[in-house]
mmCIF file of C-alpha atoms in Angstrom:
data_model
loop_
_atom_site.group_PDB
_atom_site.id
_atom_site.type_symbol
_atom_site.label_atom_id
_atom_site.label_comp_id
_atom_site.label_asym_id
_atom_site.label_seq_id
_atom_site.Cartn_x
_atom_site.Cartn_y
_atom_site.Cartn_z
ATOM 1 C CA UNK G 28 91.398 41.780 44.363
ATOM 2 C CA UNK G 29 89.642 38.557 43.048
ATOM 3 C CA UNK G 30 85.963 37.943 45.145
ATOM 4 C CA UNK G 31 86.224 36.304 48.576
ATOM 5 C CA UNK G 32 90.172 37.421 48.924
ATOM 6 C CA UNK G 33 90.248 39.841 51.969
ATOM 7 C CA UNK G 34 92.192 42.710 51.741
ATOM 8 C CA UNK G 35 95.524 42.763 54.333
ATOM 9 C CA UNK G 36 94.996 45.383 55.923
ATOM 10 C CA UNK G 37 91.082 43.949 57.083
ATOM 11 C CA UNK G 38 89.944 43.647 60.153
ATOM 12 C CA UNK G 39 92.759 45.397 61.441
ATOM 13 C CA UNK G 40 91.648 48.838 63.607
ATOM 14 C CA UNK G 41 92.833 52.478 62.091
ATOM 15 C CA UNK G 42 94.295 54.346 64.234
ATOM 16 C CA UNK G 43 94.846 57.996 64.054
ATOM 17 C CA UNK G 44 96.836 59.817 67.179
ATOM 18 C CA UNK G 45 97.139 63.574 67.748
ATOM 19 C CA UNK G 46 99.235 64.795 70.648
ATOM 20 C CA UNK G 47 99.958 68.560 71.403
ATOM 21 C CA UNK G 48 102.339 69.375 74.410
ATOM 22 C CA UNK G 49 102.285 72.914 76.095
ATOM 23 C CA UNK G 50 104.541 74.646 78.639
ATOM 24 C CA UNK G 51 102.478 76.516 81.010
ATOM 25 C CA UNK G 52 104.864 78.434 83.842
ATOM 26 C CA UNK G 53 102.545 77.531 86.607
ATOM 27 C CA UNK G 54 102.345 74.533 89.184
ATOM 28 C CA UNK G 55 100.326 71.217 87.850
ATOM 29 C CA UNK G 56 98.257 72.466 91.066
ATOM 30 C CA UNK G 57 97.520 75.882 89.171
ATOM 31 C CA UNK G 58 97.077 74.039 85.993
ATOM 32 C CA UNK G 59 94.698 71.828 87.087
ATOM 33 C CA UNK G 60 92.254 74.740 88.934
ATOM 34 C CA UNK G 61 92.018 75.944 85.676
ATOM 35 C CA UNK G 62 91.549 72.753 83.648
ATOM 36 C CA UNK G 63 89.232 71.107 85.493
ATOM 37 C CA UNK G 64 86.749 74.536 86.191
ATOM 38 C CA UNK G 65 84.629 73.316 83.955
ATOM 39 C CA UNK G 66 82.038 76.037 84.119
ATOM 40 C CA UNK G 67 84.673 78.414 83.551
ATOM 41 C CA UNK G 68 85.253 77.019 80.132
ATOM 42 C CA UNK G 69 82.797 79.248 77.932
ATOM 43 C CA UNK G 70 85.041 82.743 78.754
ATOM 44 C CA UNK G 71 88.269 80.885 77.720
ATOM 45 C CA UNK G 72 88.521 77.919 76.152
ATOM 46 C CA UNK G 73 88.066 78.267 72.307
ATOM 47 C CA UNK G 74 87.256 74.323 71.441
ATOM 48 C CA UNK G 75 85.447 72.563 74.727
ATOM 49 C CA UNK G 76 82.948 74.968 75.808
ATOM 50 C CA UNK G 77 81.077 72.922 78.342
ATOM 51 C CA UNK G 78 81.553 69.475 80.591
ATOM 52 C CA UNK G 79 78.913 68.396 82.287
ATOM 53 C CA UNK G 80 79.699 65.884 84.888
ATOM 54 C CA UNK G 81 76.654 65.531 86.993
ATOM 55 C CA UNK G 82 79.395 65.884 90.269
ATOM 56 C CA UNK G 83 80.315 62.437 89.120
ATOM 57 C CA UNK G 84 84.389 62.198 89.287
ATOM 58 C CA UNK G 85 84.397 58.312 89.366
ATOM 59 C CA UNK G 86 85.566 55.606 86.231
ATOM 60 C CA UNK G 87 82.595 54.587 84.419
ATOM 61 C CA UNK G 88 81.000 58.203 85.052
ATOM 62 C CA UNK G 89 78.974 59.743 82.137
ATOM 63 C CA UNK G 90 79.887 62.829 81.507
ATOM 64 C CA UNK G 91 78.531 65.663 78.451
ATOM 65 C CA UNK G 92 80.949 67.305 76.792
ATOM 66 C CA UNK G 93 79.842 69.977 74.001
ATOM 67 C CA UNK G 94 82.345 71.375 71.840
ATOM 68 C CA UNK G 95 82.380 73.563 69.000
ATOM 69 C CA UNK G 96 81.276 71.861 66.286
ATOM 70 C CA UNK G 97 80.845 71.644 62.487
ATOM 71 C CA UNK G 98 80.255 75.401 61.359
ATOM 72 C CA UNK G 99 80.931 77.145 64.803
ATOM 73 C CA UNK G 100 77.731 75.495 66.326
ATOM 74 C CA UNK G 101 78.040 73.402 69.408
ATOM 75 C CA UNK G 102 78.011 69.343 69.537
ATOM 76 C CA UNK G 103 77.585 67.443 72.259
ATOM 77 C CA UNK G 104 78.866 64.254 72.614
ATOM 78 C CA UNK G 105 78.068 61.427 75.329
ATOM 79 C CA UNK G 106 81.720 60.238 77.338
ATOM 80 C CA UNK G 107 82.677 57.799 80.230
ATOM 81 C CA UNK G 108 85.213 58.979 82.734
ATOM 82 C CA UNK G 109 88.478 56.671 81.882
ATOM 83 C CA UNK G 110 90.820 58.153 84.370
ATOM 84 C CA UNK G 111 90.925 60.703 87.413
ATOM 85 C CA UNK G 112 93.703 61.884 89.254
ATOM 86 C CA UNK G 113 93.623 64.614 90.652
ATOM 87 C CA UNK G 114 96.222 67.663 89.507
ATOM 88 C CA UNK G 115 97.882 64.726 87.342
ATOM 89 C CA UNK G 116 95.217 63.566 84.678
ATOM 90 C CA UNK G 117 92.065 63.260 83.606
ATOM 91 C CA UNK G 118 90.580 60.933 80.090
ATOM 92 C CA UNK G 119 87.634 59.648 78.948
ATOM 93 C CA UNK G 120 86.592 57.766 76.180
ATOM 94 C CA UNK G 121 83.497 57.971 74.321
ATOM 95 C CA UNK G 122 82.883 58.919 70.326
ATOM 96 C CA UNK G 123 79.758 58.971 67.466
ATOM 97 C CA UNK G 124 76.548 57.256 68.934
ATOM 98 C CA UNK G 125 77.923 54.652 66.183
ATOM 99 C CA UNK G 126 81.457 53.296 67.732
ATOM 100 C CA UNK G 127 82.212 52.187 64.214
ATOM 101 C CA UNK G 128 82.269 55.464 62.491
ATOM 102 C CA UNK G 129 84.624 56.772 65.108
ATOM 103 C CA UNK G 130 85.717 56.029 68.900
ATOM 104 C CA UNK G 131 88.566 57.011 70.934
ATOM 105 C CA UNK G 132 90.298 58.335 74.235
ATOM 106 C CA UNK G 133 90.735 61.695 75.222
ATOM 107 C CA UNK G 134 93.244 62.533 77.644
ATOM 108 C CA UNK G 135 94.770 65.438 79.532
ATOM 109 C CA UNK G 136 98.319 64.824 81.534
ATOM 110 C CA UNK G 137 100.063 67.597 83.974
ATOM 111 C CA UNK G 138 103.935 66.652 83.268
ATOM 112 C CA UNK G 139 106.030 68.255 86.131
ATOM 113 C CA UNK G 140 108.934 70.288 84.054
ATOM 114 C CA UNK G 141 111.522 72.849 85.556
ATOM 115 C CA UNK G 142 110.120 75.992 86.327
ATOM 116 C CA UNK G 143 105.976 75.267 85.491
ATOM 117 C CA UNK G 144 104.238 71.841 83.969
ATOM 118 C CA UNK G 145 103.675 70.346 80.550
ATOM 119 C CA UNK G 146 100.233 70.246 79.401
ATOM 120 C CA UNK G 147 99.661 67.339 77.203
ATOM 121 C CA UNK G 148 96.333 66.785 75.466
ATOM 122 C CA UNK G 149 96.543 63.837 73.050
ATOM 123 C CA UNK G 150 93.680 61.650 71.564
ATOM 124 C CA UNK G 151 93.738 57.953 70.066
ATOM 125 C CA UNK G 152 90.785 57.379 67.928
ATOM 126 C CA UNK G 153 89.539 54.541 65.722
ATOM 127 C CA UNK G 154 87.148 53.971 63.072
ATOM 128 C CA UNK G 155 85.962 54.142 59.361
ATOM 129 C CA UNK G 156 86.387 57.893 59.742
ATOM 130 C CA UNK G 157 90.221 57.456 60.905
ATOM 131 C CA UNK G 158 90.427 54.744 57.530
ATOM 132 C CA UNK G 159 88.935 57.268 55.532
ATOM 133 C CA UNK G 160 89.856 60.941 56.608
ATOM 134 C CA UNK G 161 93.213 60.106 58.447
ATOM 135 C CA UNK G 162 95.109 62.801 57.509
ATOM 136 C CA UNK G 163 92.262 65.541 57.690
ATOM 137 C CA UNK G 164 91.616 64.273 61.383
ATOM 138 C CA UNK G 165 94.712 64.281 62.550
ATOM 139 C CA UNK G 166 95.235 67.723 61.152
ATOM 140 C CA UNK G 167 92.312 69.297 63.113
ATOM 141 C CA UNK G 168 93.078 67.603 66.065
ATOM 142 C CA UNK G 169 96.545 69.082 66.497
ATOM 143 C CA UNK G 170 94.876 72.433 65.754
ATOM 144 C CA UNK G 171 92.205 71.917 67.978
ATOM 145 C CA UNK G 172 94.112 70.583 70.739
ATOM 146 C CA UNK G 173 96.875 73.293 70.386
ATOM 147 C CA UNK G 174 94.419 76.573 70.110
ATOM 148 C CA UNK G 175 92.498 75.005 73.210
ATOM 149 C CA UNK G 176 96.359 74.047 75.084
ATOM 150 C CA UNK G 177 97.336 77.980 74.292
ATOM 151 C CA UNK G 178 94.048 79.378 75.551
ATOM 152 C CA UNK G 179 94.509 77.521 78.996
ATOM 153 C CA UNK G 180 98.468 78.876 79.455
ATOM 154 C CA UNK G 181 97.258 82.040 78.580
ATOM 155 C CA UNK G 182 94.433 81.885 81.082
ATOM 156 C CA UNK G 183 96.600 80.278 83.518
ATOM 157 C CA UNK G 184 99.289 82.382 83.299
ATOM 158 C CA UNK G 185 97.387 85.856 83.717
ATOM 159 C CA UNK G 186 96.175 84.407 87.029
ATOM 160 C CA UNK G 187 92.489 86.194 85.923
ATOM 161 C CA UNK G 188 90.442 82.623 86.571
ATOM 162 C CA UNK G 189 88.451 81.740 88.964
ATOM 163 C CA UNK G 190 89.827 79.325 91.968
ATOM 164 C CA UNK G 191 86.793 76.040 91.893
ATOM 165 C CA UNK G 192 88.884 73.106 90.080
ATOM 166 C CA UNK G 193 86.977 69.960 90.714
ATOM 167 C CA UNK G 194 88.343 67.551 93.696
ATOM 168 C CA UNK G 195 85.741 64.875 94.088
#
């Protein structure tokens, strides 16, 4: 491309999505207990194994949530509550300390459905990394989303957690 041409595509924002639905036979009431009992995470979920909310349920709330990072050691990464409502959904958006490399939205939905609820976990992110490592991204998201998605019908389903869902 001759100097000072820009390229078509520039300035435009990448954007990779990764959505993983899961049928859980259990109410979105059930569901949610489980989802949203945070502490409970570590002895189930395989991915997020921590939110920290600070009891703050609100939009614009900061909330901590570590995962399992690079290498099997946890990362913890800085979010704002986007959305709360209760036994329907829950998102938040939030990325690297440097929006530019990567940014997105994170977002849980209970889906009524005949005989138990649809979990769907889906994220929209943005960034050089989505320019640059698309495809790898959205691969591990759909992985990461579905091994945490199976973890919480399983856990749901055997009825073995804990009742203390958040309800602000």
């Amino acid at each position: 491309m001759p100097h000072g041409e820009r390229r078509p595509d520039a300035g435009v924002a990448v954007r990779v999505c990764a959505v993983v639905d899961t049928f859980v036979a259990a109410s979105p009431a059930a569901v949610w207990t489980v989802l949203t009992d945070f502490d409970g995470y570590p002895a189930w979920n395989p991915f997020v194994i921590g939110i920290d909310t600070g009891g703050a349920y609100g939009r614009g709330a900061l909330w901590h949530v570590t995962r399992v990072g690079t290498g099997g050691r946890p990362a913890t990464i800085d979010v704002v509550l986007d959305t709360w409502k209760a036994e329907r959904e829950f998102a938040w958006v939030g990325g690297s300390h440097r929006r530019w490399q990567l940014s997105g939205r994170h977002s849980f939905v209970l889906i009524p459905a005949d005989g138990g609820t649809v979990l769907r976990q889906a994220e929209r992110v943005h960034g050089l990394w989505a320019l640059t490592r698309r495809r790898d991204l959205q691969v591990a998201m759909r992985e990461q989303f579905g091994r945490m998605n199976e973890a919480l019908r399983l856990e749901v389903e055997s009825g073995t957690s804990s009742d203390h869902g958040r309800e602000p």
